[in-house]
PDB file of N, CA and C in Angstrom:
ATOM      1  N   MET A   1      -4.178  22.148 -28.444  1.00 57.00           N
ATOM      2  CA  MET A   1      -5.434  21.432 -28.310  1.00 57.00           C
ATOM      3  C   MET A   1      -6.328  22.244 -27.370  1.00 57.00           C
ATOM      4  N   ASP A   2      -7.531  22.487 -27.796  1.00 73.00           N
ATOM      5  CA  ASP A   2      -8.431  23.247 -26.936  1.00 73.00           C
ATOM      6  C   ASP A   2      -9.027  22.346 -25.851  1.00 73.00           C
ATOM      7  N   MET A   3      -9.594  22.966 -24.832  1.00 74.00           N
ATOM      8  CA  MET A   3     -10.090  22.240 -23.663  1.00 74.00           C
ATOM      9  C   MET A   3     -11.257  21.317 -23.999  1.00 74.00           C
ATOM     10  N   ARG A   4     -12.111  21.733 -24.931  1.00 74.00           N
ATOM     11  CA  ARG A   4     -13.248  20.866 -25.284  1.00 74.00           C
ATOM     12  C   ARG A   4     -12.761  19.557 -25.883  1.00 74.00           C
ATOM     13  N   LYS A   5     -11.767  19.650 -26.729  1.00 71.00           N
ATOM     14  CA  LYS A   5     -11.240  18.439 -27.363  1.00 71.00           C
ATOM     15  C   LYS A   5     -10.546  17.551 -26.320  1.00 71.00           C
ATOM     16  N   ALA A   6      -9.807  18.161 -25.401  1.00 71.00           N
ATOM     17  CA  ALA A   6      -9.129  17.383 -24.363  1.00 71.00           C
ATOM     18  C   ALA A   6     -10.135  16.658 -23.474  1.00 71.00           C
ATOM     19  N   LYS A   7     -11.204  17.345 -23.085  1.00 71.00           N
ATOM     20  CA  LYS A   7     -12.233  16.722 -22.251  1.00 71.00           C
ATOM     21  C   LYS A   7     -12.914  15.581 -22.988  1.00 71.00           C
ATOM     22  N   ARG A   8     -13.165  15.768 -24.276  1.00 70.00           N
ATOM     23  CA  ARG A   8     -13.809  14.720 -25.077  1.00 70.00           C
ATOM     24  C   ARG A   8     -12.909  13.492 -25.173  1.00 70.00           C
ATOM     25  N   LEU A   9     -11.622  13.709 -25.421  1.00 64.00           N
ATOM     26  CA  LEU A   9     -10.686  12.581 -25.491  1.00 64.00           C
ATOM     27  C   LEU A   9     -10.623  11.836 -24.163  1.00 64.00           C
ATOM     28  N   LYS A  10     -10.637  12.570 -23.064  1.00 67.00           N
ATOM     29  CA  LYS A  10     -10.618  11.932 -21.748  1.00 67.00           C
ATOM     30  C   LYS A  10     -11.884  11.111 -21.528  1.00 67.00           C
ATOM     31  N   ARG A  11     -13.035  11.655 -21.894  1.00 68.00           N
ATOM     32  CA  ARG A  11     -14.294  10.944 -21.727  1.00 68.00           C
ATOM     33  C   ARG A  11     -14.327   9.674 -22.569  1.00 68.00           C
ATOM     34  N   ILE A  12     -13.867   9.748 -23.808  1.00 63.00           N
ATOM     35  CA  ILE A  12     -13.836   8.572 -24.687  1.00 63.00           C
ATOM     36  C   ILE A  12     -12.890   7.523 -24.116  1.00 63.00           C
ATOM     37  N   GLY A  13     -11.733   7.967 -23.609  1.00 62.00           N
ATOM     38  CA  GLY A  13     -10.778   7.034 -23.018  1.00 62.00           C
ATOM     39  C   GLY A  13     -11.348   6.332 -21.807  1.00 62.00           C
ATOM     40  N   MET A  14     -12.077   7.053 -20.971  1.00 56.00           N
ATOM     41  CA  MET A  14     -12.672   6.458 -19.775  1.00 56.00           C
ATOM     42  C   MET A  14     -13.777   5.476 -20.143  1.00 56.00           C
ATOM     43  N   MET A  15     -14.514   5.740 -21.213  1.00 57.00           N
ATOM     44  CA  MET A  15     -15.582   4.827 -21.631  1.00 57.00           C
ATOM     45  C   MET A  15     -15.010   3.521 -22.162  1.00 57.00           C
ATOM     46  N   ASN A  16     -13.801   3.574 -22.715  1.00 58.00           N
ATOM     47  CA  ASN A  16     -13.208   2.381 -23.307  1.00 58.00           C
ATOM     48  C   ASN A  16     -12.479   1.501 -22.302  1.00 58.00           C
ATOM     49  N   LEU A  17     -12.349   1.979 -21.067  1.00 54.00           N
ATOM     50  CA  LEU A  17     -11.698   1.154 -20.053  1.00 54.00           C
ATOM     51  C   LEU A  17     -12.569  -0.043 -19.710  1.00 54.00           C
ATOM     52  N   ASN A  18     -11.954  -1.174 -19.593  1.00 56.00           N
ATOM     53  CA  ASN A  18     -12.657  -2.380 -19.193  1.00 56.00           C
ATOM     54  C   ASN A  18     -12.930  -2.305 -17.694  1.00 56.00           C
ATOM     55  N   GLY A  19     -14.099  -2.731 -17.260  1.00 55.00           N
ATOM     56  CA  GLY A  19     -14.478  -2.642 -15.863  1.00 55.00           C
ATOM     57  C   GLY A  19     -13.587  -3.413 -14.916  1.00 55.00           C
ATOM     58  N   ASN A  20     -13.045  -4.543 -15.347  1.00 53.00           N
ATOM     59  CA  ASN A  20     -12.197  -5.332 -14.466  1.00 53.00           C
ATOM     60  C   ASN A  20     -10.714  -5.099 -14.728  1.00 53.00           C
ATOM     61  N   MET A  21     -10.401  -4.080 -15.477  1.00 49.00           N
ATOM     62  CA  MET A  21      -9.008  -3.757 -15.757  1.00 49.00           C
ATOM     63  C   MET A  21      -8.378  -3.129 -14.524  1.00 49.00           C
ATOM     64  N   LYS A  22      -7.254  -3.633 -14.095  1.00 55.00           N
ATOM     65  CA  LYS A  22      -6.596  -3.123 -12.898  1.00 55.00           C
ATOM     66  C   LYS A  22      -5.558  -2.080 -13.310  1.00 55.00           C
ATOM     67  N   LEU A  23      -5.768  -0.867 -12.847  1.00 51.00           N
ATOM     68  CA  LEU A  23      -4.842   0.211 -13.173  1.00 51.00           C
ATOM     69  C   LEU A  23      -3.795   0.402 -12.091  1.00 51.00           C
ATOM     70  N   GLY A  24      -4.075  -0.027 -10.878  1.00 59.00           N
ATOM     71  CA  GLY A  24      -3.150   0.175  -9.771  1.00 59.00           C
ATOM     72  C   GLY A  24      -2.070  -0.882  -9.737  1.00 59.00           C
ATOM     73  N   GLY A  25      -1.175  -0.728  -8.800  1.00 71.00           N
ATOM     74  CA  GLY A  25      -0.142  -1.725  -8.593  1.00 71.00           C
ATOM     75  C   GLY A  25       1.213  -1.366  -9.161  1.00 71.00           C
ATOM     76  N   TRP A  26       1.291  -0.317  -9.937  1.00 75.00           N
ATOM     77  CA  TRP A  26       2.569   0.030 -10.541  1.00 75.00           C
ATOM     78  C   TRP A  26       3.522   0.629  -9.519  1.00 75.00           C
ATOM     79  N   ASN A  27       2.993   1.143  -8.420  1.00 82.00           N
ATOM     80  CA  ASN A  27       3.854   1.757  -7.414  1.00 82.00           C
ATOM     81  C   ASN A  27       3.815   1.020  -6.078  1.00 82.00           C
ATOM     82  N   LYS A  28       3.473  -0.246  -6.091  1.00 87.00           N
ATOM     83  CA  LYS A  28       3.361  -0.983  -4.833  1.00 87.00           C
ATOM     84  C   LYS A  28       4.735  -1.223  -4.219  1.00 87.00           C
ATOM     85  N   LYS A  29       4.752  -1.218  -2.886  1.00 92.00           N
ATOM     86  CA  LYS A  29       5.976  -1.471  -2.139  1.00 92.00           C
ATOM     87  C   LYS A  29       5.704  -2.592  -1.153  1.00 92.00           C
ATOM     88  N   PRO A  30       6.602  -3.555  -1.042  1.00 94.00           N
ATOM     89  CA  PRO A  30       6.419  -4.629  -0.058  1.00 94.00           C
ATOM     90  C   PRO A  30       6.435  -4.071   1.364  1.00 94.00           C
ATOM     91  N   CYS A  31       5.613  -4.666   2.215  1.00 95.00           N
ATOM     92  CA  CYS A  31       5.559  -4.232   3.614  1.00 95.00           C
ATOM     93  C   CYS A  31       5.623  -5.452   4.527  1.00 95.00           C
ATOM     94  N   VAL A  32       5.980  -5.194   5.779  1.00 95.00           N
ATOM     95  CA  VAL A  32       6.184  -6.254   6.767  1.00 95.00           C
ATOM     96  C   VAL A  32       5.238  -6.024   7.935  1.00 95.00           C
ATOM     97  N   ARG A  33       4.561  -7.093   8.372  1.00 96.00           N
ATOM     98  CA  ARG A  33       3.700  -7.054   9.550  1.00 96.00           C
ATOM     99  C   ARG A  33       4.409  -7.788  10.677  1.00 96.00           C
ATOM    100  N   ILE A  34       4.474  -7.148  11.838  1.00 94.00           N
ATOM    101  CA  ILE A  34       5.088  -7.771  13.013  1.00 94.00           C
ATOM    102  C   ILE A  34       4.044  -7.829  14.114  1.00 94.00           C
ATOM    103  N   ASP A  35       3.811  -9.040  14.653  1.00 93.00           N
ATOM    104  CA  ASP A  35       2.825  -9.164  15.729  1.00 93.00           C
ATOM    105  C   ASP A  35       3.504  -8.987  17.085  1.00 93.00           C
ATOM    106  N   SER A  36       2.742  -9.124  18.142  1.00 90.00           N
ATOM    107  CA  SER A  36       3.257  -8.863  19.496  1.00 90.00           C
ATOM    108  C   SER A  36       4.308  -9.874  19.938  1.00 90.00           C
ATOM    109  N   GLU A  37       4.328 -11.055  19.316  1.00 91.00           N
ATOM    110  CA  GLU A  37       5.308 -12.086  19.668  1.00 91.00           C
ATOM    111  C   GLU A  37       6.598 -11.970  18.871  1.00 91.00           C
ATOM    112  N   GLY A  38       6.654 -11.040  17.927  1.00 89.00           N
ATOM    113  CA  GLY A  38       7.853 -10.868  17.112  1.00 89.00           C
ATOM    114  C   GLY A  38       7.830 -11.634  15.809  1.00 89.00           C
ATOM    115  N   ASN A  39       6.738 -12.331  15.521  1.00 92.00           N
ATOM    116  CA  ASN A  39       6.615 -13.037  14.239  1.00 92.00           C
ATOM    117  C   ASN A  39       6.339 -12.024  13.144  1.00 92.00           C
ATOM    118  N   PHE A  40       6.921 -12.248  11.977  1.00 93.00           N
ATOM    119  CA  PHE A  40       6.717 -11.300  10.891  1.00 93.00           C
ATOM    120  C   PHE A  40       6.197 -11.994   9.640  1.00 93.00           C
ATOM    121  N   THR A  41       5.471 -11.224   8.831  1.00 95.00           N
ATOM    122  CA  THR A  41       4.936 -11.680   7.551  1.00 95.00           C
ATOM    123  C   THR A  41       5.188 -10.592   6.532  1.00 95.00           C
ATOM    124  N   VAL A  42       5.656 -10.969   5.354  1.00 95.00           N
ATOM    125  CA  VAL A  42       5.936 -10.007   4.291  1.00 95.00           C
ATOM    126  C   VAL A  42       4.811 -10.063   3.262  1.00 95.00           C
ATOM    127  N   TYR A  43       4.306  -8.909   2.880  1.00 96.00           N
ATOM    128  CA  TYR A  43       3.264  -8.787   1.859  1.00 96.00           C
ATOM    129  C   TYR A  43       3.814  -8.003   0.676  1.00 96.00           C
ATOM    130  N   GLN A  44       3.320  -8.294  -0.507  1.00 94.00           N
ATOM    131  CA  GLN A  44       3.806  -7.643  -1.715  1.00 94.00           C
ATOM    132  C   GLN A  44       3.366  -6.194  -1.829  1.00 94.00           C
ATOM    133  N   SER A  45       2.267  -5.838  -1.181  1.00 94.00           N
ATOM    134  CA  SER A  45       1.791  -4.461  -1.229  1.00 94.00           C
ATOM    135  C   SER A  45       0.988  -4.156   0.028  1.00 94.00           C
ATOM    136  N   ILE A  46       0.778  -2.891   0.275  1.00 94.00           N
ATOM    137  CA  ILE A  46      -0.018  -2.467   1.422  1.00 94.00           C
ATOM    138  C   ILE A  46      -1.473  -2.866   1.217  1.00 94.00           C
ATOM    139  N   ALA A  47      -1.947  -2.779  -0.019  1.00 93.00           N
ATOM    140  CA  ALA A  47      -3.330  -3.162  -0.306  1.00 93.00           C
ATOM    141  C   ALA A  47      -3.558  -4.649  -0.022  1.00 93.00           C
ATOM    142  N   GLU A  48      -2.612  -5.481  -0.419  1.00 94.00           N
ATOM    143  CA  GLU A  48      -2.718  -6.922  -0.153  1.00 94.00           C
ATOM    144  C   GLU A  48      -2.712  -7.201   1.342  1.00 94.00           C
ATOM    145  N   ALA A  49      -1.852  -6.500   2.075  1.00 95.00           N
ATOM    146  CA  ALA A  49      -1.780  -6.682   3.528  1.00 95.00           C
ATOM    147  C   ALA A  49      -3.084  -6.258   4.192  1.00 95.00           C
ATOM    148  N   GLY A  50      -3.665  -5.182   3.712  1.00 95.00           N
ATOM    149  CA  GLY A  50      -4.917  -4.712   4.279  1.00 95.00           C
ATOM    150  C   GLY A  50      -6.051  -5.692   4.071  1.00 95.00           C
ATOM    151  N   LYS A  51      -6.133  -6.252   2.868  1.00 94.00           N
ATOM    152  CA  LYS A  51      -7.186  -7.233   2.584  1.00 94.00           C
ATOM    153  C   LYS A  51      -6.999  -8.509   3.389  1.00 94.00           C
ATOM    154  N   ALA A  52      -5.757  -8.936   3.551  1.00 95.00           N
ATOM    155  CA  ALA A  52      -5.481 -10.184   4.264  1.00 95.00           C
ATOM    156  C   ALA A  52      -5.739 -10.060   5.771  1.00 95.00           C
ATOM    157  N   ASN A  53      -5.587  -8.860   6.324  1.00 95.00           N
ATOM    158  CA  ASN A  53      -5.695  -8.682   7.772  1.00 95.00           C
ATOM    159  C   ASN A  53      -6.921  -7.906   8.209  1.00 95.00           C
ATOM    160  N   GLY A  54      -7.713  -7.435   7.270  1.00 95.00           N
ATOM    161  CA  GLY A  54      -8.904  -6.674   7.621  1.00 95.00           C
ATOM    162  C   GLY A  54      -8.591  -5.310   8.207  1.00 95.00           C
ATOM    163  N   VAL A  55      -7.518  -4.689   7.729  1.00 95.00           N
ATOM    164  CA  VAL A  55      -7.087  -3.380   8.211  1.00 95.00           C
ATOM    165  C   VAL A  55      -7.100  -2.425   7.019  1.00 95.00           C
ATOM    166  N   TYR A  56      -7.543  -1.196   7.244  1.00 94.00           N
ATOM    167  CA  TYR A  56      -7.532  -0.218   6.167  1.00 94.00           C
ATOM    168  C   TYR A  56      -6.105   0.040   5.700  1.00 94.00           C
ATOM    169  N   SER A  57      -5.908   0.048   4.386  1.00 94.00           N
ATOM    170  CA  SER A  57      -4.570   0.257   3.838  1.00 94.00           C
ATOM    171  C   SER A  57      -4.028   1.646   4.179  1.00 94.00           C
ATOM    172  N   THR A  58      -4.918   2.610   4.370  1.00 94.00           N
ATOM    173  CA  THR A  58      -4.483   3.954   4.768  1.00 94.00           C
ATOM    174  C   THR A  58      -3.786   3.914   6.124  1.00 94.00           C
ATOM    175  N   ASN A  59      -4.328   3.145   7.048  1.00 96.00           N
ATOM    176  CA  ASN A  59      -3.720   3.034   8.379  1.00 96.00           C
ATOM    177  C   ASN A  59      -2.371   2.314   8.319  1.00 96.00           C
ATOM    178  N   ILE A  60      -2.279   1.297   7.471  1.00 96.00           N
ATOM    179  CA  ILE A  60      -0.999   0.591   7.311  1.00 96.00           C
ATOM    180  C   ILE A  60       0.041   1.540   6.731  1.00 96.00           C
ATOM    181  N   CYS A  61      -0.368   2.325   5.764  1.00 95.00           N
ATOM    182  CA  CYS A  61       0.544   3.281   5.139  1.00 95.00           C
ATOM    183  C   CYS A  61       1.041   4.298   6.159  1.00 95.00           C
ATOM    184  N   ARG A  62       0.155   4.766   7.040  1.00 96.00           N
ATOM    185  CA  ARG A  62       0.557   5.713   8.085  1.00 96.00           C
ATOM    186  C   ARG A  62       1.609   5.090   9.017  1.00 96.00           C
ATOM    187  N   CYS A  63       1.463   3.814   9.310  1.00 95.00           N
ATOM    188  CA  CYS A  63       2.448   3.136  10.158  1.00 95.00           C
ATOM    189  C   CYS A  63       3.785   3.005   9.442  1.00 95.00           C
ATOM    190  N   CYS A  64       3.743   2.642   8.191  1.00 95.00           N
ATOM    191  CA  CYS A  64       4.982   2.485   7.425  1.00 95.00           C
ATOM    192  C   CYS A  64       5.737   3.802   7.312  1.00 95.00           C
ATOM    193  N   LYS A  65       5.009   4.899   7.254  1.00 95.00           N
ATOM    194  CA  LYS A  65       5.647   6.215   7.158  1.00 95.00           C
ATOM    195  C   LYS A  65       6.059   6.757   8.520  1.00 95.00           C
ATOM    196  N   GLY A  66       5.686   6.063   9.604  1.00 94.00           N
ATOM    197  CA  GLY A  66       6.068   6.481  10.940  1.00 94.00           C
ATOM    198  C   GLY A  66       5.131   7.491  11.570  1.00 94.00           C
ATOM    199  N   LYS A  67       3.962   7.691  11.001  1.00 96.00           N
ATOM    200  CA  LYS A  67       3.010   8.658  11.542  1.00 96.00           C
ATOM    201  C   LYS A  67       2.174   8.073  12.683  1.00 96.00           C
ATOM    202  N   SER A  68       2.094   6.754  12.762  1.00 95.00           N
ATOM    203  CA  SER A  68       1.425   6.100  13.883  1.00 95.00           C
ATOM    204  C   SER A  68       2.194   4.830  14.228  1.00 95.00           C
ATOM    205  N   LYS A  69       1.952   4.309  15.424  1.00 94.00           N
ATOM    206  CA  LYS A  69       2.739   3.164  15.901  1.00 94.00           C
ATOM    207  C   LYS A  69       2.232   1.827  15.396  1.00 94.00           C
ATOM    208  N   ASN A  70       0.902   1.647  15.354  1.00 94.00           N
ATOM    209  CA  ASN A  70       0.370   0.359  14.914  1.00 94.00           C
ATOM    210  C   ASN A  70      -0.972   0.536  14.220  1.00 94.00           C
ATOM    211  N   ALA A  71      -1.370  -0.509  13.518  1.00 96.00           N
ATOM    212  CA  ALA A  71      -2.668  -0.546  12.848  1.00 96.00           C
ATOM    213  C   ALA A  71      -3.184  -1.969  12.931  1.00 96.00           C
ATOM    214  N   GLY A  72      -4.391  -2.132  13.438  1.00 95.00           N
ATOM    215  CA  GLY A  72      -4.972  -3.462  13.564  1.00 95.00           C
ATOM    216  C   GLY A  72      -4.272  -4.328  14.592  1.00 95.00           C
ATOM    217  N   GLY A  73      -3.550  -3.718  15.528  1.00 95.00           N
ATOM    218  CA  GLY A  73      -2.841  -4.485  16.550  1.00 95.00           C
ATOM    219  C   GLY A  73      -1.481  -4.992  16.109  1.00 95.00           C
ATOM    220  N   TYR A  74      -1.013  -4.576  14.952  1.00 95.00           N
ATOM    221  CA  TYR A  74       0.286  -5.003  14.422  1.00 95.00           C
ATOM    222  C   TYR A  74       1.164  -3.792  14.173  1.00 95.00           C
ATOM    223  N   ARG A  75       2.470  -4.036  14.149  1.00 95.00           N
ATOM    224  CA  ARG A  75       3.429  -3.018  13.735  1.00 95.00           C
ATOM    225  C   ARG A  75       3.677  -3.221  12.255  1.00 95.00           C
ATOM    226  N   TRP A  76       3.797  -2.147  11.487  1.00 96.00           N
ATOM    227  CA  TRP A  76       3.972  -2.219  10.035  1.00 96.00           C
ATOM    228  C   TRP A  76       5.191  -1.420   9.608  1.00 96.00           C
ATOM    229  N   PHE A  77       5.962  -1.986   8.674  1.00 95.00           N
ATOM    230  CA  PHE A  77       7.140  -1.314   8.145  1.00 95.00           C
ATOM    231  C   PHE A  77       7.254  -1.623   6.657  1.00 95.00           C
ATOM    232  N   TYR A  78       7.892  -0.711   5.914  1.00 95.00           N
ATOM    233  CA  TYR A  78       8.263  -1.043   4.539  1.00 95.00           C
ATOM    234  C   TYR A  78       9.378  -2.073   4.593  1.00 95.00           C
ATOM    235  N   GLU A  79       9.414  -2.966   3.607  1.00 93.00           N
ATOM    236  CA  GLU A  79      10.415  -4.033   3.641  1.00 93.00           C
ATOM    237  C   GLU A  79      11.832  -3.477   3.505  1.00 93.00           C
ATOM    238  N   ASP A  80      12.010  -2.429   2.726  1.00 93.00           N
ATOM    239  CA  ASP A  80      13.356  -1.882   2.544  1.00 93.00           C
ATOM    240  C   ASP A  80      13.820  -1.023   3.721  1.00 93.00           C
ATOM    241  N   ASP A  81      12.926  -0.758   4.671  1.00 90.00           N
ATOM    242  CA  ASP A  81      13.276  -0.028   5.888  1.00 90.00           C
ATOM    243  C   ASP A  81      13.889  -1.020   6.877  1.00 90.00           C
ATOM    244  N   LYS A  82      15.056  -0.702   7.389  1.00 86.00           N
ATOM    245  CA  LYS A  82      15.773  -1.645   8.259  1.00 86.00           C
ATOM    246  C   LYS A  82      15.310  -1.604   9.714  1.00 86.00           C
ATOM    247  N   LYS A  83      14.354  -0.747  10.056  1.00 87.00           N
ATOM    248  CA  LYS A  83      13.876  -0.652  11.440  1.00 87.00           C
ATOM    249  C   LYS A  83      13.190  -1.934  11.903  1.00 87.00           C
ATOM    250  N   TRP A  84      12.585  -2.655  10.991  1.00 85.00           N
ATOM    251  CA  TRP A  84      11.835  -3.837  11.415  1.00 85.00           C
ATOM    252  C   TRP A  84      12.746  -4.960  11.873  1.00 85.00           C
ATOM    253  N   PHE A  85      14.008  -4.969  11.443  1.00 85.00           N
ATOM    254  CA  PHE A  85      14.955  -5.969  11.957  1.00 85.00           C
ATOM    255  C   PHE A  85      15.144  -5.793  13.461  1.00 85.00           C
ATOM    256  N   GLU A  86      15.225  -4.529  13.892  1.00 83.00           N
ATOM    257  CA  GLU A  86      15.394  -4.239  15.313  1.00 83.00           C
ATOM    258  C   GLU A  86      14.168  -4.657  16.113  1.00 83.00           C
ATOM    259  N   GLU A  87      12.992  -4.518  15.549  1.00 80.00           N
ATOM    260  CA  GLU A  87      11.754  -4.924  16.236  1.00 80.00           C
ATOM    261  C   GLU A  87      11.715  -6.430  16.464  1.00 80.00           C
ATOM    262  N   ILE A  88      12.226  -7.186  15.530  1.00 81.00           N
ATOM    263  CA  ILE A  88      12.227  -8.652  15.651  1.00 81.00           C
ATOM    264  C   ILE A  88      13.207  -9.102  16.737  1.00 81.00           C
ATOM    265  N   LYS A  89      14.323  -8.409  16.851  1.00 76.00           N
ATOM    266  CA  LYS A  89      15.352  -8.778  17.838  1.00 76.00           C
ATOM    267  C   LYS A  89      14.904  -8.564  19.274  1.00 76.00           C
ATOM    268  N   LYS A  90      13.926  -7.668  19.501  1.00 67.00           N
ATOM    269  CA  LYS A  90      13.461  -7.364  20.859  1.00 67.00           C
ATOM    270  C   LYS A  90      12.809  -8.528  21.533  1.00 67.00           C
TER     271      LYS A  90
END
């Protein structure tokens, strides 16, 4: 397939996408928010947690990966990461 045909197919495909069609979410991972008192809340995705708490999802993701300590005044962990159990026990 030549490049012109590939570009045309891509353009046609993009035009046919519905505006409210959600393409994301296939790779979402549950995350846990821990506040200063040790209370925790589980969210189905980082994007959902960001919208619910008014925190950028990029910052939450950095916390879950261990690149920063907190975001929005909360500690964040992936749910399958066992480190957050230790945070609750403190």
